[in-house]
Amino acid sequence: MGSLDLLMEGFQSALTLENLFYAVLGVFLGTAVGVLPGIGPAMTLALLLPITYSVGPDSALIMFAGIYYGGMYGGSTTSILLNTPGESSSVVTAIEGNKMAKKGRAAQALATAAIGSFVAGTIGTLLLVLFAPTVAGQVVKLGNPSNFALILLALFAVTAVLGTSRLRGFIALFLGLAIGLVGGQTGQPRLTFGSPLLADGIDIVVVAVAIFAIGEALWVAAHLRRRPLDIIPVGQPWMSRQDWGRSWKPWLRGTALGFPFGALPAGGAEIPTFLSYVTERKLTKHPEEFGKGAIEGVAGPEAANNASAAGTLVPLLAIGLPTTATAAIMLLAIQSYGIETGPQLFDTEPTLVWALLASLFIGNTLLLLLNLPLAPLWAKLLQIPRPYLYAGILFFASLGAYSVSFQPFDLAILLVIGLLGLAMRRFGLPVLPLIIAVILGPKLEEQLTTSLQISSGDVSTLWSEPVAVIVYAIIALALVYIVVNGLRPTREEPTREEPIKEEASS
C-alpha cells in the first residue's frame, strides 16, 4: 500500500469525532500555554502524560501533536505583545514583532505569524510524510552496532550543540544517565540504596513531570515580577495587500531553513529562526525598517519555527530519537502504551503513525481558524495572576505523578528531582540533555548488551558496520572541532542566569 493510501486511511482515523475533539483540545491548550511566559509545550505534555492511562494511543498522540504546534504559535503571541518569548524558539520573533506592536501593528504581526505558521507547518508535514517512511525503511535494515552508534550520536549532538557551555551540557547528560541506571534491569540492583520501591527504576513520567513542571514552576515563581504586565491591546488580526506581498517569500524561505534543521540529530528551532532573520535582513527592500518593526522579521522566523517542529518528528518517528524536549515527552507517551519505538514503528503501528501524520494537517488548519479570531482572548490570558497559575501547576503535577502507581513514594521522588530541576536552572544546566539521557540511556545499554552478546564479547563488533564507522567519524570530527575551538581565546563566560532564557521551556 502506497503512502498516499495510508495517509487517506490516517485521515479517516483522525477525522473521527473523538480524535477531532482531541485535536481541537490540543491546539487550544497548546496555544494557551504557549502564550503564558515560562510555560511551554514540554511542561504541558509532562503534566498530561498520565492521561495516556485512560485515553487511546491515537487520541493521546493527536492531542499532544496539537499542543506541540499550538505551543509554537502561542510563544510568538507573547513575544509580539510582551517582548517576553514564551518559547526559546520565539526569541527572534520578539525583535521585530514587539516593535510592530508598539507602532500599533500588533494585529498585522499576529496575522503574519499565524498564517506563516500554517504555511510552514503544512509544507513541513508534507515533507515529513514524504521522508519519514523512507528514512525508517533504511534504518530498519541496520544492526545493533549501528543503532548503538546512532543513539550515541543523538546524545552527543543534543549535548554539544545546546547552551552556552558544553561542560554544563555534559554534566546534565551524565545526571540523566545516572537516573536511567537506577533499578534492576540487568538482574542486579543498581543505585536503589536498598529500597525495593526503586527496584524497577524511577518512572520516566515522574522524572518528566518533576524536571519540567516542578523545576520550572519553582524557578519562575522565584522570579515573578511584582508589577502588572504591560500588555499591548490587540484587535482582530488582518493583513493589507502590501503585508501579504512582503510576507509570502519569507514564509517560504523560513520553511526551507526550518525543516532540515529540525530533522538533524541536534534538532531545535533556535538556529533556523536566527538564520531566517539574518537572511530576511539581507534580502529586504526595506532595510530601514529592520530593528523598528519589519514584518519580514516576523514572517520568516515564525515559518522557520513551525517547519522545524515538523522536522523534529522525522528522527522521532523514523528512528525513535527525540531531539527536543517536547519530542522526548511525545516519545514517552508512545512508549507508555507498550509500543516499541524506532524504525519498525511504521510497520508495526501503521494506523497510529498515519493518523498522527494526518492530524498534523488538521491541527495546522485548526491553528489558523482558532488563532485569528481568538487573538484578543490570548492577550487576556496574560492577565492571570502568576501565583494562582503556578500553584495550579504544582497541584496538577503532584496529582499526575501520584496517579502513575498511587505510591506516596513517587511524590518524594517528584520533590527530589524537582529540586534538582530548580538547581539546574539556577546554575545554567540545560534540561534537554538530562531528559533525553533518561529516555535513551536504557536503549543505549540494550543495544550495547545485545551487540556484545551476539559477538561473544568481541568489542570490535561495535565498529563492524559501515554506518557505525561513519557515525563515529562524525563524533570524532565534532570532538576535534570542540577541542580546537575551546583552545582559542573566547569571550567572557556568561552569568549564571544567561543560559536560563535559552532553556526556559526547551
Short mmCIF file of C-alpha atoms in Angstrom, two decimals:
data_model
loop_
_atom_site.label_atom_id
_atom_site.label_comp_id
_atom_site.label_asym_id
_atom_site.label_seq_id
_atom_site.Cartn_x
_atom_site.Cartn_y
_atom_site.Cartn_z
CA MET A 1 0.00 0.00 0.00
CA GLY A 2 1.40 3.42 -1.01
CA SER A 3 1.99 6.35 1.29
CA LEU A 4 -0.98 8.23 -0.20
CA ASP A 5 -3.38 5.36 0.58
CA LEU A 6 -2.01 5.08 4.10
CA LEU A 7 -2.38 8.84 4.58
CA MET A 8 -6.02 8.67 3.43
CA GLU A 9 -6.64 5.93 6.00
CA GLY A 10 -4.92 8.16 8.54
CA PHE A 11 -7.38 10.96 7.72
CA GLN A 12 -10.29 8.56 8.21
CA SER A 13 -9.00 7.79 11.72
CA ALA A 14 -8.05 11.39 12.58
CA LEU A 15 -11.42 12.77 11.45
CA THR A 16 -13.49 10.60 13.79
CA LEU A 17 -15.47 12.70 16.25
CA GLU A 18 -13.35 11.61 19.24
CA ASN A 19 -9.98 12.28 17.58
CA LEU A 20 -11.20 15.59 16.14
CA PHE A 21 -12.19 16.65 19.66
CA TYR A 22 -8.71 15.82 20.97
CA ALA A 23 -7.13 17.71 18.05
CA VAL A 24 -9.14 20.86 18.88
CA LEU A 25 -8.38 20.44 22.58
CA GLY A 26 -4.65 20.02 21.90
CA VAL A 27 -4.41 23.08 19.65
CA PHE A 28 -6.39 25.19 22.13
CA LEU A 29 -4.34 24.05 25.14
CA GLY A 30 -1.06 24.36 23.24
CA THR A 31 -1.75 27.94 22.19
CA ALA A 32 -2.95 28.88 25.69
CA VAL A 33 0.16 27.54 27.43
CA GLY A 34 2.45 28.87 24.71
CA VAL A 35 1.11 32.34 25.41
CA LEU A 36 1.93 32.18 29.12
CA PRO A 37 5.61 33.07 29.76
CA GLY A 38 7.61 30.25 31.31
CA ILE A 39 5.08 27.54 30.44
CA GLY A 40 5.91 25.71 27.24
CA PRO A 41 4.51 22.66 25.44
CA ALA A 42 7.08 20.36 27.09
CA MET A 43 5.74 21.21 30.56
CA THR A 44 2.15 20.83 29.39
CA LEU A 45 2.80 17.41 27.84
CA ALA A 46 4.62 16.32 31.01
CA LEU A 47 1.60 17.34 33.10
CA LEU A 48 -0.76 15.50 30.73
CA LEU A 49 1.31 12.30 30.41
CA PRO A 50 -0.85 10.45 32.99
CA ILE A 51 -3.83 10.94 30.64
CA THR A 52 -2.34 8.17 28.49
CA TYR A 53 -3.58 5.67 31.08
CA SER A 54 -7.23 6.38 30.17
CA VAL A 55 -7.17 7.54 26.52
CA GLY A 56 -6.38 5.55 23.36
CA PRO A 57 -2.91 5.97 21.84
CA ASP A 58 -4.14 7.68 18.65
CA SER A 59 -6.26 10.20 20.59
CA ALA A 60 -3.45 10.99 23.05
CA LEU A 61 -0.81 11.49 20.35
CA ILE A 62 -3.15 13.62 18.22
CA MET A 63 -3.79 15.85 21.24
CA PHE A 64 -0.06 16.02 22.08
CA ALA A 65 0.80 16.96 18.47
CA GLY A 66 -1.80 19.74 18.65
CA ILE A 67 -0.21 21.01 21.87
CA TYR A 68 3.22 20.92 20.21
CA TYR A 69 2.17 23.05 17.21
CA GLY A 70 -0.10 25.27 19.29
CA GLY A 71 2.70 25.95 21.78
CA MET A 72 4.98 27.05 18.97
CA TYR A 73 2.43 29.63 17.82
CA GLY A 74 1.48 30.75 21.35
CA GLY A 75 5.09 31.61 22.12
CA SER A 76 5.07 34.10 19.24
CA THR A 77 1.99 35.86 20.67
CA THR A 78 3.83 36.56 23.93
CA SER A 79 6.91 37.70 22.02
CA ILE A 80 4.87 40.18 19.99
CA LEU A 81 2.67 41.56 22.77
CA LEU A 82 5.09 41.46 25.73
CA ASN A 83 8.59 41.16 24.27
CA THR A 84 8.82 38.06 26.50
CA PRO A 85 9.19 34.84 24.48
CA GLY A 86 7.03 32.02 25.83
CA GLU A 87 9.28 29.60 23.92
CA SER A 88 13.05 29.78 23.42
CA SER A 89 12.48 29.44 19.67
CA SER A 90 10.34 32.61 19.70
CA VAL A 91 13.17 34.86 20.89
CA VAL A 92 13.90 36.10 17.36
CA THR A 93 10.22 36.93 16.75
CA ALA A 94 10.35 39.41 19.64
CA ILE A 95 12.98 41.53 17.86
CA GLU A 96 10.63 42.89 15.18
CA GLY A 97 7.25 41.66 16.44
CA ASN A 98 7.21 43.74 19.61
CA LYS A 99 8.41 46.83 17.70
CA MET A 100 5.47 46.35 15.29
CA ALA A 101 3.08 46.07 18.24
CA LYS A 102 4.40 49.28 19.80
CA LYS A 103 3.78 51.05 16.48
CA GLY A 104 0.12 49.93 16.58
CA ARG A 105 0.62 46.99 14.20
CA ALA A 106 0.15 44.12 16.68
CA ALA A 107 -2.75 42.77 14.58
CA GLN A 108 -0.58 42.55 11.46
CA ALA A 109 2.29 40.93 13.38
CA LEU A 110 -0.03 38.29 14.87
CA ALA A 111 -1.62 37.65 11.46
CA THR A 112 1.67 37.08 9.62
CA ALA A 113 2.78 34.79 12.48
CA ALA A 114 -0.43 32.74 12.31
CA ILE A 115 -0.53 32.44 8.51
CA GLY A 116 3.23 31.80 8.34
CA SER A 117 2.85 29.03 10.92
CA PHE A 118 0.07 27.48 8.84
CA VAL A 119 2.02 27.63 5.56
CA ALA A 120 5.26 26.30 7.09
CA GLY A 121 3.51 23.66 9.16
CA THR A 122 1.59 22.33 6.15
CA ILE A 123 4.65 22.21 3.87
CA GLY A 124 6.75 20.73 6.70
CA THR A 125 4.16 18.00 7.30
CA LEU A 126 4.10 17.18 3.57
CA LEU A 127 7.89 16.76 3.68
CA LEU A 128 7.54 14.65 6.82
CA VAL A 129 5.07 12.34 5.03
CA LEU A 130 7.49 12.01 2.11
CA PHE A 131 10.75 11.46 4.02
CA ALA A 132 9.93 9.74 7.33
CA PRO A 133 8.83 6.37 5.84
CA THR A 134 11.90 6.35 3.54
CA VAL A 135 14.27 7.05 6.44
CA ALA A 136 12.56 4.37 8.54
CA GLY A 137 12.85 1.86 5.70
CA GLN A 138 16.62 2.38 5.56
CA VAL A 139 17.23 2.49 9.32
CA VAL A 140 15.28 -0.74 9.95
CA LYS A 141 17.97 -2.58 7.96
CA LEU A 142 20.71 -1.53 10.41
CA GLY A 143 22.12 -3.88 13.04
CA ASN A 144 22.64 -3.31 16.77
CA PRO A 145 26.12 -1.75 16.42
CA SER A 146 24.78 0.94 14.06
CA ASN A 147 21.78 1.61 16.31
CA PHE A 148 24.14 1.96 19.27
CA ALA A 149 26.25 4.48 17.30
CA LEU A 150 23.17 6.48 16.23
CA ILE A 151 21.88 6.76 19.81
CA LEU A 152 25.37 7.82 20.93
CA LEU A 153 25.38 10.49 18.19
CA ALA A 154 21.96 11.78 19.29
CA LEU A 155 23.11 12.09 22.92
CA PHE A 156 26.34 13.80 21.86
CA ALA A 157 24.67 16.18 19.39
CA VAL A 158 21.94 17.35 21.74
CA THR A 159 24.52 17.92 24.50
CA ALA A 160 27.28 19.58 22.48
CA VAL A 161 25.11 21.92 20.40
CA LEU A 162 22.76 23.35 23.04
CA GLY A 163 23.52 26.02 25.61
CA THR A 164 26.42 28.39 26.11
CA SER A 165 28.59 25.88 27.97
CA ARG A 166 29.30 22.35 26.72
CA LEU A 167 30.60 21.42 30.17
CA ARG A 168 27.20 22.20 31.67
CA GLY A 169 25.57 20.20 28.86
CA PHE A 170 27.65 17.09 29.60
CA ILE A 171 27.02 17.43 33.36
CA ALA A 172 23.28 17.39 32.62
CA LEU A 173 23.76 14.41 30.29
CA PHE A 174 25.54 12.33 32.94
CA LEU A 175 22.93 13.26 35.55
CA GLY A 176 20.29 11.86 33.19
CA LEU A 177 22.28 8.68 32.52
CA ALA A 178 22.66 8.18 36.29
CA ILE A 179 18.89 8.45 36.79
CA GLY A 180 18.40 5.97 33.93
CA LEU A 181 20.72 3.46 35.66
CA VAL A 182 18.51 3.22 38.76
CA GLY A 183 16.79 -0.16 39.06
CA GLY A 184 17.46 -3.80 38.32
CA GLN A 185 17.20 -4.02 34.53
CA THR A 186 20.31 -6.21 34.42
CA GLY A 187 19.12 -8.51 37.19
CA GLN A 188 21.34 -6.79 39.74
CA PRO A 189 20.05 -3.80 41.74
CA ARG A 190 21.79 -0.53 40.83
CA LEU A 191 21.58 2.72 42.79
CA THR A 192 18.49 1.50 44.66
CA PHE A 193 20.02 2.24 48.10
CA GLY A 194 18.34 -0.89 49.43
CA SER A 195 14.82 0.35 48.62
CA PRO A 196 12.57 -2.22 46.90
CA LEU A 197 10.47 0.68 45.56
CA LEU A 198 13.41 1.61 43.30
CA ALA A 199 13.95 -1.94 42.03
CA ASP A 200 12.03 -1.20 38.81
CA GLY A 201 13.73 2.15 38.34
CA ILE A 202 12.29 5.66 38.55
CA ASP A 203 9.21 6.04 36.38
CA ILE A 204 10.05 8.31 33.46
CA VAL A 205 6.68 10.08 33.82
CA VAL A 206 7.66 11.16 37.34
CA VAL A 207 11.06 12.36 36.07
CA ALA A 208 9.50 14.35 33.22
CA VAL A 209 6.85 15.98 35.43
CA ALA A 210 9.45 16.81 38.09
CA ILE A 211 12.02 18.34 35.73
CA PHE A 212 9.63 20.31 33.53
CA ALA A 213 6.69 21.17 35.80
CA ILE A 214 8.10 21.29 39.35
CA GLY A 215 11.56 22.63 38.47
CA GLU A 216 10.21 25.21 36.01
CA ALA A 217 7.35 26.34 38.26
CA LEU A 218 9.66 26.81 41.25
CA TRP A 219 12.19 28.70 39.13
CA VAL A 220 9.66 31.06 37.52
CA ALA A 221 7.79 31.55 40.80
CA ALA A 222 11.05 32.61 42.45
CA HIS A 223 11.49 35.32 39.78
CA LEU A 224 7.97 36.67 39.49
CA ARG A 225 7.66 40.30 38.62
CA ARG A 226 5.58 42.13 41.20
CA ARG A 227 4.22 44.87 38.96
CA PRO A 228 1.40 44.08 36.48
CA LEU A 229 2.42 43.23 32.92
CA ASP A 230 2.05 45.97 30.32
CA ILE A 231 0.00 44.22 27.64
CA ILE A 232 -0.41 45.88 24.26
CA PRO A 233 -4.11 45.82 23.24
CA VAL A 234 -4.92 43.87 20.09
CA GLY A 235 -7.95 43.64 17.83
CA GLN A 236 -8.75 41.11 15.12
CA PRO A 237 -5.57 40.19 13.15
CA TRP A 238 -5.60 41.23 9.50
CA MET A 239 -3.07 41.97 6.74
CA SER A 240 -3.08 44.53 3.96
CA ARG A 241 -2.15 43.71 0.37
CA GLN A 242 1.32 45.17 0.96
CA ASP A 243 1.77 42.99 4.08
CA TRP A 244 0.90 39.89 2.05
CA GLY A 245 3.37 40.91 -0.64
CA ARG A 246 6.16 41.34 1.91
CA SER A 247 5.40 38.12 3.82
CA TRP A 248 4.93 35.27 1.36
CA LYS A 249 8.58 34.94 0.31
CA PRO A 250 9.87 34.99 3.93
CA TRP A 251 7.31 32.27 4.76
CA LEU A 252 8.75 30.01 2.05
CA ARG A 253 12.39 30.81 2.85
CA GLY A 254 11.77 30.22 6.57
CA THR A 255 10.20 26.85 5.77
CA ALA A 256 13.20 25.86 3.63
CA LEU A 257 15.54 26.67 6.54
CA GLY A 258 13.44 25.25 9.37
CA PHE A 259 12.60 21.74 8.18
CA PRO A 260 16.17 20.44 7.50
CA PHE A 261 17.50 21.86 10.77
CA GLY A 262 14.62 20.30 12.70
CA ALA A 263 15.33 16.90 11.12
CA LEU A 264 19.01 16.92 12.16
CA PRO A 265 20.04 14.89 15.25
CA ALA A 266 20.81 18.12 17.15
CA GLY A 267 17.29 19.39 16.40
CA GLY A 268 15.88 22.64 17.71
CA ALA A 269 14.39 25.74 16.12
CA GLU A 270 16.74 28.37 17.57
CA ILE A 271 19.37 28.20 14.78
CA PRO A 272 16.97 28.25 11.77
CA THR A 273 14.88 31.09 13.25
CA PHE A 274 18.03 33.17 13.72
CA LEU A 275 19.29 32.30 10.21
CA SER A 276 15.90 33.21 8.77
CA TYR A 277 16.02 36.61 10.47
CA VAL A 278 19.55 37.29 9.16
CA THR A 279 18.51 36.18 5.65
CA GLU A 280 15.44 38.44 5.58
CA ARG A 281 17.51 41.36 6.83
CA LYS A 282 19.92 40.91 3.93
CA LEU A 283 17.24 40.38 1.24
CA THR A 284 14.71 43.01 2.32
CA LYS A 285 13.82 46.02 0.17
CA HIS A 286 13.09 47.94 3.36
CA PRO A 287 16.34 47.76 5.38
CA GLU A 288 15.48 50.96 7.23
CA GLU A 289 12.55 49.17 8.95
CA PHE A 290 14.64 46.38 10.49
CA GLY A 291 15.08 46.97 14.18
CA LYS A 292 11.98 49.20 14.11
CA GLY A 293 9.27 46.69 13.20
CA ALA A 294 9.78 44.96 9.83
CA ILE A 295 7.07 42.41 9.01
CA GLU A 296 9.61 40.17 7.21
CA GLY A 297 11.43 39.78 10.54
CA VAL A 298 8.30 38.15 11.98
CA ALA A 299 7.13 36.17 8.94
CA GLY A 300 10.43 34.35 8.22
CA PRO A 301 11.40 33.25 11.75
CA GLU A 302 7.84 32.13 12.56
CA ALA A 303 7.76 29.96 9.43
CA ALA A 304 11.19 28.52 10.32
CA ASN A 305 9.92 27.81 13.83
CA ASN A 306 6.93 25.73 12.73
CA ALA A 307 8.73 23.98 9.87
CA SER A 308 11.38 22.94 12.39
CA ALA A 309 8.65 21.48 14.62
CA ALA A 310 7.59 19.23 11.71
CA GLY A 311 11.24 18.36 11.02
CA THR A 312 11.86 17.12 14.57
CA LEU A 313 9.20 14.44 14.01
CA VAL A 314 11.37 12.82 11.30
CA PRO A 315 14.01 11.40 13.72
CA LEU A 316 11.29 10.81 16.34
CA LEU A 317 9.06 8.62 14.15
CA ALA A 318 11.66 7.18 11.75
CA ILE A 319 14.45 6.36 14.22
CA GLY A 320 12.92 6.73 17.68
CA LEU A 321 15.32 9.55 18.60
CA PRO A 322 13.85 12.71 20.17
CA THR A 323 15.82 15.90 19.56
CA THR A 324 13.73 18.41 21.55
CA ALA A 325 12.16 18.28 24.99
CA THR A 326 8.63 18.20 23.55
CA ALA A 327 9.54 15.37 21.16
CA ALA A 328 11.02 13.48 24.13
CA ILE A 329 7.70 13.67 26.00
CA MET A 330 5.83 12.51 22.88
CA LEU A 331 8.18 9.51 22.71
CA LEU A 332 7.36 8.73 26.35
CA ALA A 333 3.66 8.86 25.51
CA ILE A 334 4.16 6.29 22.72
CA GLN A 335 6.22 4.03 25.00
CA SER A 336 3.65 4.24 27.81
CA TYR A 337 1.29 2.17 25.62
CA GLY A 338 3.89 -0.59 25.35
CA ILE A 339 4.58 0.35 21.72
CA GLU A 340 8.14 -0.34 20.55
CA THR A 341 9.52 2.88 19.08
CA GLY A 342 12.08 3.06 16.30
CA PRO A 343 12.19 2.43 12.54
CA GLN A 344 9.83 -0.55 12.83
CA LEU A 345 7.05 1.77 14.08
CA PHE A 346 5.76 2.35 10.52
CA ASP A 347 5.35 -1.42 10.05
CA THR A 348 4.05 -2.40 13.49
CA GLU A 349 1.71 0.57 14.10
CA PRO A 350 0.80 1.98 10.67
CA THR A 351 -2.69 3.11 11.73
CA LEU A 352 -1.32 5.07 14.68
CA VAL A 353 1.52 6.73 12.74
CA TRP A 354 -0.54 7.75 9.72
CA ALA A 355 -3.41 9.01 11.90
CA LEU A 356 -0.84 11.18 13.69
CA LEU A 357 0.57 12.49 10.40
CA ALA A 358 -2.93 13.25 9.08
CA SER A 359 -3.78 15.02 12.34
CA LEU A 360 -0.87 17.42 11.77
CA PHE A 361 -2.60 18.76 8.64
CA ILE A 362 -5.85 19.07 10.60
CA GLY A 363 -4.08 20.70 13.56
CA ASN A 364 -2.43 23.29 11.31
CA THR A 365 -5.79 24.26 9.83
CA LEU A 366 -7.36 24.43 13.30
CA LEU A 367 -4.50 26.66 14.45
CA LEU A 368 -5.29 29.17 11.74
CA LEU A 369 -9.06 29.04 12.34
CA LEU A 370 -8.68 29.40 16.12
CA ASN A 371 -5.83 31.86 16.41
CA LEU A 372 -7.02 34.60 14.09
CA PRO A 373 -10.42 35.18 15.78
CA LEU A 374 -9.20 34.38 19.32
CA ALA A 375 -6.16 36.70 19.39
CA PRO A 376 -7.82 39.13 21.88
CA LEU A 377 -8.58 36.18 24.20
CA TRP A 378 -4.93 35.06 24.19
CA ALA A 379 -3.92 38.60 25.15
CA LYS A 380 -6.30 38.48 28.15
CA LEU A 381 -4.77 35.18 29.29
CA LEU A 382 -1.63 37.13 30.15
CA GLN A 383 -3.56 38.85 32.95
CA ILE A 384 -3.93 35.65 35.02
CA PRO A 385 -2.19 36.25 38.41
CA ARG A 386 1.04 34.25 38.39
CA PRO A 387 0.73 32.89 41.99
CA TYR A 388 -2.58 31.20 41.08
CA LEU A 389 -1.12 29.86 37.87
CA TYR A 390 1.95 28.21 39.40
CA ALA A 391 0.06 26.91 42.42
CA GLY A 392 -2.22 25.12 39.96
CA ILE A 393 0.76 23.70 38.07
CA LEU A 394 2.29 22.30 41.28
CA PHE A 395 -1.04 20.75 42.27
CA PHE A 396 -1.66 19.03 38.92
CA ALA A 397 1.99 17.92 38.70
CA SER A 398 1.72 16.20 42.07
CA LEU A 399 -1.63 14.64 41.14
CA GLY A 400 -0.22 13.37 37.84
CA ALA A 401 2.88 11.84 39.44
CA TYR A 402 0.82 10.14 42.15
CA SER A 403 -1.58 8.67 39.59
CA VAL A 404 1.27 6.73 37.91
CA SER A 405 1.35 3.99 40.56
CA PHE A 406 -0.55 5.52 43.51
CA GLN A 407 2.57 5.36 45.69
CA PRO A 408 3.33 8.23 48.12
CA PHE A 409 7.00 7.39 47.46
CA ASP A 410 6.57 8.82 43.94
CA LEU A 411 5.72 12.21 45.48
CA ALA A 412 9.01 12.14 47.41
CA ILE A 413 10.89 11.31 44.18
CA LEU A 414 8.94 14.10 42.43
CA LEU A 415 10.10 16.63 45.03
CA VAL A 416 13.76 15.49 44.97
CA ILE A 417 14.02 15.55 41.17
CA GLY A 418 12.00 18.79 41.06
CA LEU A 419 14.57 20.42 43.36
CA LEU A 420 17.27 19.03 41.05
CA GLY A 421 15.46 20.75 38.15
CA LEU A 422 15.41 24.02 40.11
CA ALA A 423 19.14 23.71 40.88
CA MET A 424 19.88 23.03 37.20
CA ARG A 425 18.13 26.24 36.20
CA ARG A 426 19.91 28.14 38.96
CA PHE A 427 23.34 27.06 37.69
CA GLY A 428 22.50 27.18 33.99
CA LEU A 429 22.48 23.42 33.28
CA PRO A 430 20.31 22.68 30.21
CA VAL A 431 17.35 20.41 30.91
CA LEU A 432 17.13 18.73 27.50
CA PRO A 433 20.30 16.55 27.71
CA LEU A 434 19.09 15.16 31.05
CA ILE A 435 15.64 14.13 29.85
CA ILE A 436 16.99 12.71 26.57
CA ALA A 437 19.60 10.70 28.54
CA VAL A 438 16.93 9.26 30.86
CA ILE A 439 14.94 8.08 27.82
CA LEU A 440 17.76 6.91 25.55
CA GLY A 441 20.18 5.65 28.25
CA PRO A 442 18.42 2.28 28.71
CA LYS A 443 18.13 1.93 24.89
CA LEU A 444 21.86 2.61 24.54
CA GLU A 445 22.62 -0.06 27.15
CA GLU A 446 20.28 -2.55 25.46
CA GLN A 447 21.92 -2.10 22.02
CA LEU A 448 25.39 -2.40 23.56
CA THR A 449 24.49 -5.55 25.52
CA THR A 450 22.84 -7.21 22.50
CA SER A 451 25.80 -6.38 20.24
CA LEU A 452 28.30 -7.88 22.68
CA GLN A 453 26.14 -10.96 23.30
CA ILE A 454 25.92 -11.67 19.57
CA SER A 455 29.70 -11.28 19.15
CA SER A 456 30.54 -13.26 22.33
CA GLY A 457 32.07 -10.18 23.95
CA ASP A 458 34.15 -9.01 20.98
CA VAL A 459 34.25 -5.20 21.31
CA SER A 460 35.28 -4.73 17.67
CA THR A 461 31.71 -5.59 16.65
CA LEU A 462 30.74 -2.04 17.65
CA TRP A 463 32.51 -0.68 14.56
CA SER A 464 31.85 -3.65 12.27
CA GLU A 465 29.16 -1.91 10.20
CA PRO A 466 29.80 0.95 7.70
CA VAL A 467 27.10 3.20 9.19
CA ALA A 468 28.60 2.82 12.66
CA VAL A 469 32.06 3.78 11.33
CA ILE A 470 30.64 6.89 9.63
CA VAL A 471 28.80 7.93 12.80
CA TYR A 472 31.94 7.51 14.96
CA ALA A 473 33.89 9.57 12.40
CA ILE A 474 31.30 12.38 12.69
CA ILE A 475 31.54 12.29 16.50
CA ALA A 476 35.36 12.30 16.33
CA LEU A 477 35.40 15.30 13.96
CA ALA A 478 32.95 17.15 16.19
CA LEU A 479 35.15 16.44 19.23
CA VAL A 480 38.24 17.72 17.41
CA TYR A 481 36.36 20.90 16.45
CA ILE A 482 35.20 21.42 20.04
CA VAL A 483 38.73 20.94 21.42
CA VAL A 484 40.35 23.24 18.82
CA ASN A 485 37.64 25.84 19.26
CA GLY A 486 37.98 25.60 23.02
CA LEU A 487 41.72 26.39 22.86
CA ARG A 488 41.04 29.73 21.15
CA PRO A 489 40.54 32.85 23.26
CA THR A 490 36.81 33.26 23.87
CA ARG A 491 34.56 35.91 25.26
CA GLU A 492 33.93 36.09 28.98
CA GLU A 493 31.85 33.27 30.49
CA PRO A 494 28.18 34.32 30.73
CA THR A 495 26.49 34.90 34.06
CA ARG A 496 24.57 32.08 35.67
CA GLU A 497 21.20 33.43 34.63
CA GLU A 498 22.04 33.83 30.91
CA PRO A 499 21.51 30.20 29.82
CA ILE A 500 18.13 30.10 31.55
CA LYS A 501 16.34 32.09 28.86
CA GLU A 502 17.67 29.66 26.29
CA GLU A 503 16.33 26.68 28.23
CA ALA A 504 13.17 28.26 29.63
CA SER A 505 10.99 25.56 28.11
CA SER A 506 13.27 23.93 25.53
#
